[in-house]
GROMACS .gro file of C-alpha atoms in nm:
model
  365
    1MET     CA    1  -0.458   1.491  -0.492
    2PRO     CA    2  -0.228   1.654  -0.699
    3SER     CA    3  -0.296   1.988  -0.845
    4LEU     CA    4  -0.458   1.961  -1.248
    5SER     CA    5  -0.057   2.096  -1.321
    6ASP     CA    6   0.091   1.823  -1.155
    7VAL     CA    7  -0.141   1.615  -1.345
    8ARG     CA    8  -0.044   1.792  -1.715
    9GLN     CA    9   0.311   1.730  -1.591
   10LEU     CA   10   0.276   1.400  -1.489
   11VAL     CA   11   0.118   1.279  -1.814
   12ALA     CA   12   0.420   1.432  -2.029
   13LEU     CA   13   0.661   1.313  -1.853
   14TYR     CA   14   0.504   0.923  -1.824
   15GLY     CA   15   0.316   0.935  -2.262
   16ILE     CA   16   0.440   1.199  -2.408
   17LEU     CA   17   0.822   1.247  -2.379
   18PRO     CA   18   0.918   0.852  -2.341
   19LEU     CA   19   0.648   0.856  -2.708
   20GLY     CA   20   0.808   1.146  -2.845
   21SER     CA   21   1.094   1.069  -2.881
   22GLN     CA   22   1.316   0.745  -2.927
   23ALA     CA   23   1.631   0.863  -2.749
   24VAL     CA   24   1.394   1.000  -2.412
   25HIS     CA   25   1.214   0.654  -2.454
   26GLU     CA   26   1.537   0.448  -2.474
   27LYS     CA   27   1.683   0.583  -2.141
   28ALA     CA   28   1.424   0.735  -1.909
   29PRO     CA   29   1.287   0.485  -1.720
   30PHE     CA   30   1.046   0.190  -1.898
   31ILE     CA   31   0.663   0.246  -1.894
   32LYS     CA   32   0.505   0.038  -2.028
   33SER     CA   33   0.125   0.153  -1.920
   34LEU     CA   34  -0.096   0.413  -1.725
   35LEU     CA   35  -0.341   0.483  -1.550
   36LEU     CA   36  -0.577   0.765  -1.547
   37ALA     CA   37  -0.886   0.779  -1.257
   38GLY     CA   38  -1.080   1.041  -1.167
   39PRO     CA   39  -1.498   1.147  -1.153
   40ARG     CA   40  -1.661   1.252  -1.480
   41GLY     CA   41  -1.617   1.542  -1.671
   42THR     CA   42  -1.216   1.558  -1.534
   43GLY     CA   43  -1.073   1.516  -1.898
   44LYS     CA   44  -0.918   1.164  -1.834
   45ARG     CA   45  -1.022   1.111  -2.237
   46SER     CA   46  -0.852   1.456  -2.363
   47LEU     CA   47  -0.593   1.395  -2.185
   48VAL     CA   48  -0.500   1.052  -2.376
   49HIS     CA   49  -0.604   1.252  -2.696
   50ALA     CA   50  -0.339   1.502  -2.574
   51ILE     CA   51  -0.071   1.219  -2.633
   52CYS     CA   52  -0.183   1.089  -2.970
   53THR     CA   53  -0.137   1.475  -3.054
   54GLU     CA   54   0.210   1.599  -2.961
   55THR     CA   55   0.357   1.308  -3.012
   56GLY     CA   56   0.164   1.192  -3.411
   57ALA     CA   57   0.083   0.851  -3.244
   58ASN     CA   58  -0.159   0.587  -3.310
   59LEU     CA   59  -0.491   0.527  -3.115
   60PHE     CA   60  -0.600   0.139  -3.071
   61ASP     CA   61  -0.959   0.138  -2.905
   62LEU     CA   62  -0.998  -0.193  -2.684
   63THR     CA   63  -1.249  -0.065  -2.519
   64ALA     CA   64  -1.558  -0.326  -2.423
   65SER     CA   65  -1.797  -0.158  -2.582
   66ASN     CA   66  -1.569  -0.059  -2.890
   67ILE     CA   67  -1.517  -0.463  -2.927
   68SER     CA   68  -1.800  -0.673  -2.812
   69SER     CA   69  -1.918  -0.801  -3.096
   70LYS     CA   70  -1.601  -0.814  -3.266
   71TYR     CA   71  -1.338  -1.088  -3.367
   72PRO     CA   72  -1.527  -1.330  -3.190
   73GLY     CA   73  -1.405  -1.633  -2.954
   74LYS     CA   74  -1.131  -1.721  -2.823
   75SER     CA   75  -0.954  -1.739  -3.179
   76GLY     CA   76  -1.102  -1.405  -3.236
   77LEU     CA   77  -0.935  -1.219  -2.956
   78THR     CA   78  -0.643  -1.390  -3.040
   79MET     CA   79  -0.625  -1.277  -3.354
   80LEU     CA   80  -0.762  -0.903  -3.249
   81MET     CA   81  -0.409  -0.848  -2.982
   82HIS     CA   82  -0.203  -1.024  -3.241
   83LEU     CA   83  -0.312  -0.744  -3.537
   84VAL     CA   84  -0.323  -0.472  -3.278
   85LEU     CA   85   0.039  -0.543  -3.129
   86LYS     CA   86   0.219  -0.591  -3.510
   87VAL     CA   87   0.085  -0.319  -3.622
   88ALA     CA   88   0.108  -0.068  -3.299
   89ARG     CA   89   0.499  -0.234  -3.317
   90ASN     CA   90   0.584  -0.159  -3.773
   91LEU     CA   91   0.326   0.230  -3.733
   92GLN     CA   92   0.533   0.347  -3.393
   93PRO     CA   93   0.478   0.537  -3.170
   94SER     CA   94   0.139   0.386  -3.047
   95VAL     CA   95  -0.133   0.464  -2.790
   96ILE     CA   96  -0.304   0.149  -2.704
   97LEU     CA   97  -0.729   0.248  -2.495
   98ILE     CA   98  -0.950   0.131  -2.212
   99ASN     CA   99  -1.213   0.330  -2.129
  100ASP     CA  100  -1.382   0.231  -1.772
  101ALA     CA  101  -1.105  -0.003  -1.710
  102GLU     CA  102  -1.216  -0.113  -1.360
  103ARG     CA  103  -1.440  -0.292  -1.581
  104THR     CA  104  -1.239  -0.578  -1.711
  105TRP     CA  105  -1.183  -0.664  -1.313
  106LEU     CA  106  -1.523  -0.626  -1.200
  107LYS     CA  107  -1.563  -0.900  -0.869
  108LYS     CA  108  -1.945  -0.934  -1.058
  109VAL     CA  109  -2.051  -0.779  -1.431
  110PRO     CA  110  -2.436  -0.720  -1.380
  111LYS     CA  111  -2.672  -0.951  -1.571
  112THR     CA  112  -2.772  -0.623  -1.762
  113ASP     CA  113  -2.378  -0.558  -1.918
  114LYS     CA  114  -2.401  -0.759  -2.280
  115THR     CA  115  -2.010  -0.622  -2.346
  116ASP     CA  116  -1.830  -0.905  -2.176
  117PRO     CA  117  -1.615  -0.647  -1.983
  118LYS     CA  118  -1.385  -0.913  -1.874
  119ARG     CA  119  -1.339  -1.080  -2.242
  120LEU     CA  120  -0.954  -0.904  -2.233
  121LYS     CA  121  -0.900  -0.990  -1.825
  122LYS     CA  122  -0.609  -1.208  -1.940
  123GLU     CA  123  -0.466  -1.079  -2.254
  124ILE     CA  124  -0.347  -0.721  -2.155
  125PRO     CA  125  -0.094  -0.926  -1.845
  126LYS     CA  126   0.025  -1.107  -2.187
  127MET     CA  127   0.040  -0.811  -2.402
  128LEU     CA  128   0.217  -0.591  -2.127
  129LYS     CA  129   0.493  -0.890  -2.102
  130GLY     CA  130   0.517  -0.946  -2.431
  131LEU     CA  131   0.571  -0.517  -2.502
  132LYS     CA  132   0.981  -0.491  -2.482
  133PRO     CA  133   1.207  -0.155  -2.409
  134GLU     CA  134   1.250  -0.077  -2.807
  135ASP     CA  135   0.895  -0.074  -2.826
  136ARG     CA  136   0.735   0.295  -2.831
  137ILE     CA  137   0.430   0.164  -2.696
  138LEU     CA  138   0.215   0.256  -2.398
  139PHE     CA  139  -0.118   0.095  -2.261
  140VAL     CA  140  -0.349   0.384  -2.064
  141GLY     CA  141  -0.645   0.368  -1.872
  142THR     CA  142  -0.939   0.593  -1.784
  143SER     CA  143  -1.114   0.485  -1.448
  144ARG     CA  144  -1.439   0.648  -1.338
  145CYS     CA  145  -1.424   0.416  -1.024
  146PRO     CA  146  -1.130   0.179  -0.952
  147PHE     CA  147  -1.270   0.080  -0.649
  148GLU     CA  148  -1.519  -0.095  -0.777
  149CYS     CA  149  -1.299  -0.335  -0.892
  150GLU     CA  150  -1.011  -0.679  -0.771
  151MET     CA  151  -0.779  -0.410  -0.651
  152LYS     CA  152  -0.471  -0.645  -0.787
  153GLY     CA  153  -0.541  -0.710  -1.105
  154LEU     CA  154  -0.674  -0.377  -1.153
  155THR     CA  155  -0.296  -0.170  -1.032
  156GLY     CA  156  -0.126  -0.545  -1.197
  157ALA     CA  157  -0.194  -0.411  -1.534
  158PHE     CA  158  -0.068  -0.028  -1.428
  159GLN     CA  159   0.283   0.073  -1.350
  160LYS     CA  160   0.141   0.430  -1.294
  161ILE     CA  161  -0.159   0.540  -1.165
  162VAL     CA  162  -0.256   0.950  -1.237
  163LEU     CA  163  -0.557   1.069  -1.047
  164ILE     CA  164  -0.681   1.367  -1.159
  165PRO     CA  165  -0.901   1.597  -0.906
  166ARG     CA  166  -1.177   1.827  -0.937
  167PRO     CA  167  -1.066   2.199  -1.010
  168ASP     CA  168  -0.993   2.404  -0.787
  169TYR     CA  169  -1.094   2.809  -0.707
  170ALA     CA  170  -0.809   2.889  -0.893
  171SER     CA  171  -0.814   2.619  -1.185
  172ARG     CA  172  -1.177   2.784  -1.179
  173HIS     CA  173  -1.115   3.101  -1.188
  174LEU     CA  174  -0.963   3.012  -1.463
  175LEU     CA  175  -1.150   2.788  -1.706
  176TRP     CA  176  -1.410   3.008  -1.638
  177ASN     CA  177  -1.238   3.332  -1.793
  178SER     CA  178  -1.076   3.111  -2.088
  179LEU     CA  179  -1.374   2.901  -2.195
  180ILE     CA  180  -1.594   3.219  -2.205
  181ILE     CA  181  -1.389   3.404  -2.446
  182LYS     CA  182  -1.418   3.070  -2.619
  183GLN     CA  183  -1.742   3.084  -2.658
  184ASN     CA  184  -1.698   3.441  -2.814
  185GLY     CA  185  -1.850   3.577  -2.493
  186ILE     CA  186  -1.742   3.906  -2.291
  187ILE     CA  187  -1.599   3.943  -1.999
  188THR     CA  188  -1.723   4.308  -1.858
  189GLN     CA  189  -1.783   4.447  -1.495
  190HIS     CA  190  -2.125   4.323  -1.488
  191LEU     CA  191  -1.998   3.934  -1.524
  192ASP     CA  192  -1.805   3.866  -1.184
  193VAL     CA  193  -1.630   3.594  -1.252
  194SER     CA  194  -1.511   3.562  -0.850
  195SER     CA  195  -1.913   3.457  -0.789
  196LEU     CA  196  -1.885   3.200  -1.038
  197THR     CA  197  -1.615   3.035  -0.944
  198LYS     CA  198  -1.754   3.013  -0.596
  199ILE     CA  199  -2.090   2.851  -0.683
  200SER     CA  200  -1.927   2.592  -0.905
  201ASP     CA  201  -1.768   2.420  -0.636
  202GLY     CA  202  -1.759   2.062  -0.724
  203TYR     CA  203  -1.854   2.107  -1.118
  204THR     CA  204  -1.555   1.954  -1.329
  205GLN     CA  205  -1.449   2.090  -1.653
  206LYS     CA  206  -1.691   1.952  -1.861
  207HIS     CA  207  -1.959   2.083  -1.659
  208ILE     CA  208  -1.800   2.464  -1.688
  209VAL     CA  209  -1.823   2.365  -2.053
  210THR     CA  210  -2.149   2.220  -2.090
  211ALA     CA  211  -2.298   2.553  -1.876
  212CYS     CA  212  -2.063   2.819  -2.143
  213GLN     CA  213  -2.165   2.624  -2.443
  214GLN     CA  214  -2.545   2.606  -2.319
  215VAL     CA  215  -2.590   3.004  -2.228
  216LEU     CA  216  -2.379   3.135  -2.542
  217SER     CA  217  -2.528   3.108  -2.810
  218GLU     CA  218  -2.473   3.219  -3.119
  219ARG     CA  219  -2.852   3.556  -3.030
  220ARG     CA  220  -2.734   3.561  -2.656
  221VAL     CA  221  -2.416   3.672  -2.832
  222SER     CA  222  -2.531   3.925  -3.043
  223GLN     CA  223  -2.733   4.042  -2.836
  224LEU     CA  224  -2.398   4.089  -2.547
  225ALA     CA  225  -2.299   4.465  -2.686
  226LYS     CA  226  -2.631   4.560  -2.533
  227ARG     CA  227  -2.699   4.338  -2.270
  228PRO     CA  228  -2.368   4.249  -2.050
  229LEU     CA  229  -2.338   3.870  -1.949
  230THR     CA  230  -2.394   3.772  -1.566
  231ALA     CA  231  -2.319   3.535  -1.366
  232ALA     CA  232  -2.732   3.470  -1.301
  233GLU     CA  233  -2.716   3.373  -1.648
  234PHE     CA  234  -2.496   3.049  -1.575
  235VAL     CA  235  -2.641   2.972  -1.235
  236PRO     CA  236  -3.001   2.763  -1.459
  237SER     CA  237  -2.721   2.572  -1.661
  238LEU     CA  238  -2.565   2.495  -1.360
  239ALA     CA  239  -2.833   2.360  -1.167
  240ARG     CA  240  -2.941   2.071  -1.395
  241ILE     CA  241  -2.591   1.924  -1.341
  242ASP     CA  242  -2.470   1.659  -1.067
  243PRO     CA  243  -2.172   1.762  -0.925
  244ILE     CA  244  -1.889   1.618  -0.783
  245TYR     CA  245  -1.913   1.604  -0.385
  246LYS     CA  246  -1.610   1.584  -0.158
  247GLU     CA  247  -1.724   1.209  -0.041
  248GLU     CA  248  -1.632   1.082  -0.397
  249GLU     CA  249  -1.300   1.227  -0.383
  250GLU     CA  250  -1.209   1.145  -0.119
  251ALA     CA  251  -1.325   0.787  -0.186
  252PHE     CA  252  -1.017   0.823  -0.451
  253LYS     CA  253  -0.794   0.981  -0.184
  254SER     CA  254  -0.840   0.621   0.044
  255TRP     CA  255  -0.858   0.417  -0.287
  256TYR     CA  256  -0.518   0.512  -0.364
  257ALA     CA  257  -0.351   0.517  -0.023
  258LYS     CA  258  -0.421   0.107  -0.054
  259THR     CA  259  -0.274   0.034  -0.405
  260PRO     CA  260   0.090  -0.009  -0.335
  261LEU     CA  261   0.217   0.283  -0.550
  262GLY     CA  262   0.018   0.482  -0.245
  263LYS     CA  263   0.173   0.312  -0.001
  264LYS     CA  264   0.523   0.376  -0.167
  265ARG     CA  265   0.485   0.702  -0.185
  266ALA     CA  266   0.342   0.665   0.189
  267LYS     CA  267   0.687   0.540   0.306
  268ALA     CA  268   0.877   0.772   0.164
  269ALA     CA  269   0.699   1.048   0.320
  270GLU     CA  270   0.744   0.881   0.599
  271GLY     CA  271   1.091   0.898   0.549
  272ASN     CA  272   1.156   0.480   0.533
  273ASP     CA  273   1.146   0.384   0.188
  274GLU     CA  274   1.399   0.119   0.164
  275ASP     CA  275   1.400  -0.186  -0.014
  276ASP     CA  276   1.110  -0.438   0.245
  277GLY     CA  277   1.405  -0.727   0.132
  278LYS     CA  278   1.225  -0.949  -0.088
  279GLY     CA  279   1.467  -0.917  -0.404
  280LYS     CA  280   1.295  -0.966  -0.785
  281LYS     CA  281   1.283  -1.245  -0.906
  282GLY     CA  282   1.512  -1.302  -1.258
  283LYS     CA  283   1.228  -1.232  -1.572
  284LYS     CA  284   1.212  -1.573  -1.760
  285LYS     CA  285   1.259  -1.551  -2.104
  286GLY     CA  286   0.974  -1.509  -2.338
  287LYS     CA  287   0.883  -1.735  -2.550
  288LYS     CA  288   0.891  -1.613  -2.924
  289GLU     CA  289   0.550  -1.465  -3.080
  290LYS     CA  290   0.408  -1.676  -3.396
  291ASP     CA  291   0.341  -1.417  -3.629
  292LEU     CA  292  -0.024  -1.567  -3.732
  293THR     CA  293  -0.042  -1.308  -4.042
  294PRO     CA  294   0.316  -1.378  -4.222
  295ASP     CA  295   0.144  -1.357  -4.577
  296ARG     CA  296  -0.033  -1.032  -4.524
  297THR     CA  297   0.135  -0.694  -4.547
  298ILE     CA  298   0.094  -0.360  -4.289
  299ASP     CA  299  -0.140  -0.177  -4.487
  300SER     CA  300  -0.364  -0.428  -4.486
  301LEU     CA  301  -0.380  -0.528  -4.147
  302TYR     CA  302  -0.398  -0.120  -4.137
  303GLU     CA  303  -0.695  -0.153  -4.334
  304GLU     CA  304  -0.866  -0.406  -4.162
  305LEU     CA  305  -0.852  -0.224  -3.757
  306VAL     CA  306  -0.971   0.052  -3.968
  307THR     CA  307  -1.273  -0.065  -4.024
  308GLU     CA  308  -1.331  -0.269  -3.746
  309GLY     CA  309  -1.331   0.066  -3.571
  310VAL     CA  310  -1.038  -0.073  -3.393
  311LEU     CA  311  -0.780   0.174  -3.489
  312VAL     CA  312  -0.917   0.555  -3.428
  313ARG     CA  313  -0.886   0.883  -3.533
  314CYS     CA  314  -0.846   1.111  -3.275
  315PRO     CA  315  -0.933   1.432  -3.183
  316LYS     CA  316  -0.663   1.677  -3.150
  317PHE     CA  317  -0.647   1.823  -2.838
  318HIS     CA  318  -0.313   1.979  -2.750
  319LEU     CA  319  -0.144   1.964  -2.387
  320ARG     CA  320  -0.174   2.315  -2.321
  321ASP     CA  321  -0.535   2.302  -2.375
  322TYR     CA  322  -0.593   2.147  -2.059
  323GLU     CA  323  -0.649   2.380  -1.895
  324GLY     CA  324  -0.626   2.357  -1.530
  325GLU     CA  325  -0.257   2.550  -1.439
  326TYR     CA  326  -0.339   2.857  -1.277
  327SER     CA  327  -0.149   3.039  -0.945
  328TYR     CA  328  -0.412   3.316  -0.796
  329LEU     CA  329  -0.133   3.452  -0.619
  330GLY     CA  330   0.043   3.502  -0.916
  331THR     CA  331  -0.220   3.722  -1.138
  332THR     CA  332  -0.301   3.870  -0.821
  333LEU     CA  333   0.092   4.007  -0.831
  334ARG     CA  334   0.114   4.092  -1.130
  335GLN     CA  335  -0.261   4.284  -1.098
  336ALA     CA  336   0.021   4.476  -0.883
  337ASN     CA  337   0.250   4.507  -1.102
  338ILE     CA  338   0.423   4.266  -0.964
  339GLU     CA  339   0.662   3.974  -1.153
  340PRO     CA  340   0.667   3.670  -0.933
  341MET     CA  341   0.945   3.418  -0.920
  342PRO     CA  342   0.825   3.089  -1.056
  343SER     CA  343   0.845   2.770  -0.808
  344LEU     CA  344   1.074   2.514  -0.940
  345SER     CA  345   0.809   2.288  -1.035
  346ASP     CA  346   0.746   2.568  -1.286
  347VAL     CA  347   1.105   2.622  -1.423
  348ARG     CA  348   1.124   2.198  -1.463
  349GLN     CA  349   0.767   2.205  -1.680
  350LEU     CA  350   0.828   2.447  -1.881
  351VAL     CA  351   1.231   2.365  -1.931
  352ALA     CA  352   1.013   2.008  -2.076
  353LEU     CA  353   0.795   2.223  -2.248
  354TYR     CA  354   1.007   2.445  -2.414
  355GLY     CA  355   1.306   2.277  -2.456
  356ILE     CA  356   1.296   1.914  -2.410
  357LEU     CA  357   0.964   1.819  -2.602
  358PRO     CA  358   1.045   2.113  -2.919
  359LEU     CA  359   1.407   1.881  -2.943
  360GLY     CA  360   1.230   1.544  -2.951
  361LYS     CA  361   0.945   1.508  -3.155
  362TYR     CA  362   1.149   1.762  -3.510
  363TYR     CA  363   0.691   1.743  -3.561
  364TYR     CA  364   0.623   1.868  -3.264
  365PHE     CA  365   0.537   2.222  -3.424
   0.00000   0.00000   0.00000
């Protein structure tokens, strides 16, 4: 599984850089779609919000539960997709989101599910086929259990798949320190953060945030001067939350190994990354899309999508706020007044964050 630092870097390379800069989008490989897969509470939606925040992109929410009662019928669905693509193209950059993407390709939809999750099954491939290199539009999906659906449909819709793991010891150590301070807590010698990090193995970022919010209430914060915070106070909050067990993370690993991207990665690791000889067929010229709303302005279409709740306001969330990049060895060395050298991966990420991102979008800051 990749580290949380790798996840943040991949989101920057596949999402933020191409959407934030037209020059990068034209020269970099054309990526139409990105799937963020991981257990609950690992920050998949926060990463989507980070892409929109850093690039100033519009967010179109096509999640089944969000559009279940909107634009009914086949003609209504056709109109919905037309409106989304037309507004997304005219107001680039744009992100089209579908949460719980695996539900679109479920083998059998539960009878209790009234949201019609398979509604976009045939529309998504058509939409992706219609995207052109000059379109700064990214289709993003999130998934908590991708192994429950048809693999061919899900992997065929997403060019890139990013697996998001549970936080490891180093990441949890950073999260506890950072989140306690953000909730106005004070870390003293009475608070054993190392022990807190060990007992929270299996808990995700969201779980740690919830525990900090429950413990550090206004009343408890006002008592910190007289009664310092201890690790034992967080145990009851964690005990009420079901952790992510290792078996669930292993399920993601085994699923990814069966995907085309996973198989390609395995071949590359073995040194056998040669082409299989199956040449790709030439692309057929698609039919020119018919404008279903020639007499309407973009402003009126924009207002309609906002009113229907398809074009949504994205909460501000910066990529730097997605914490988890932490070198426990590096911190130990710094405590001994020894400054460790960065890795080549650190160098590449720093150049992207300090050089490419600020220059690629003039309003990045």
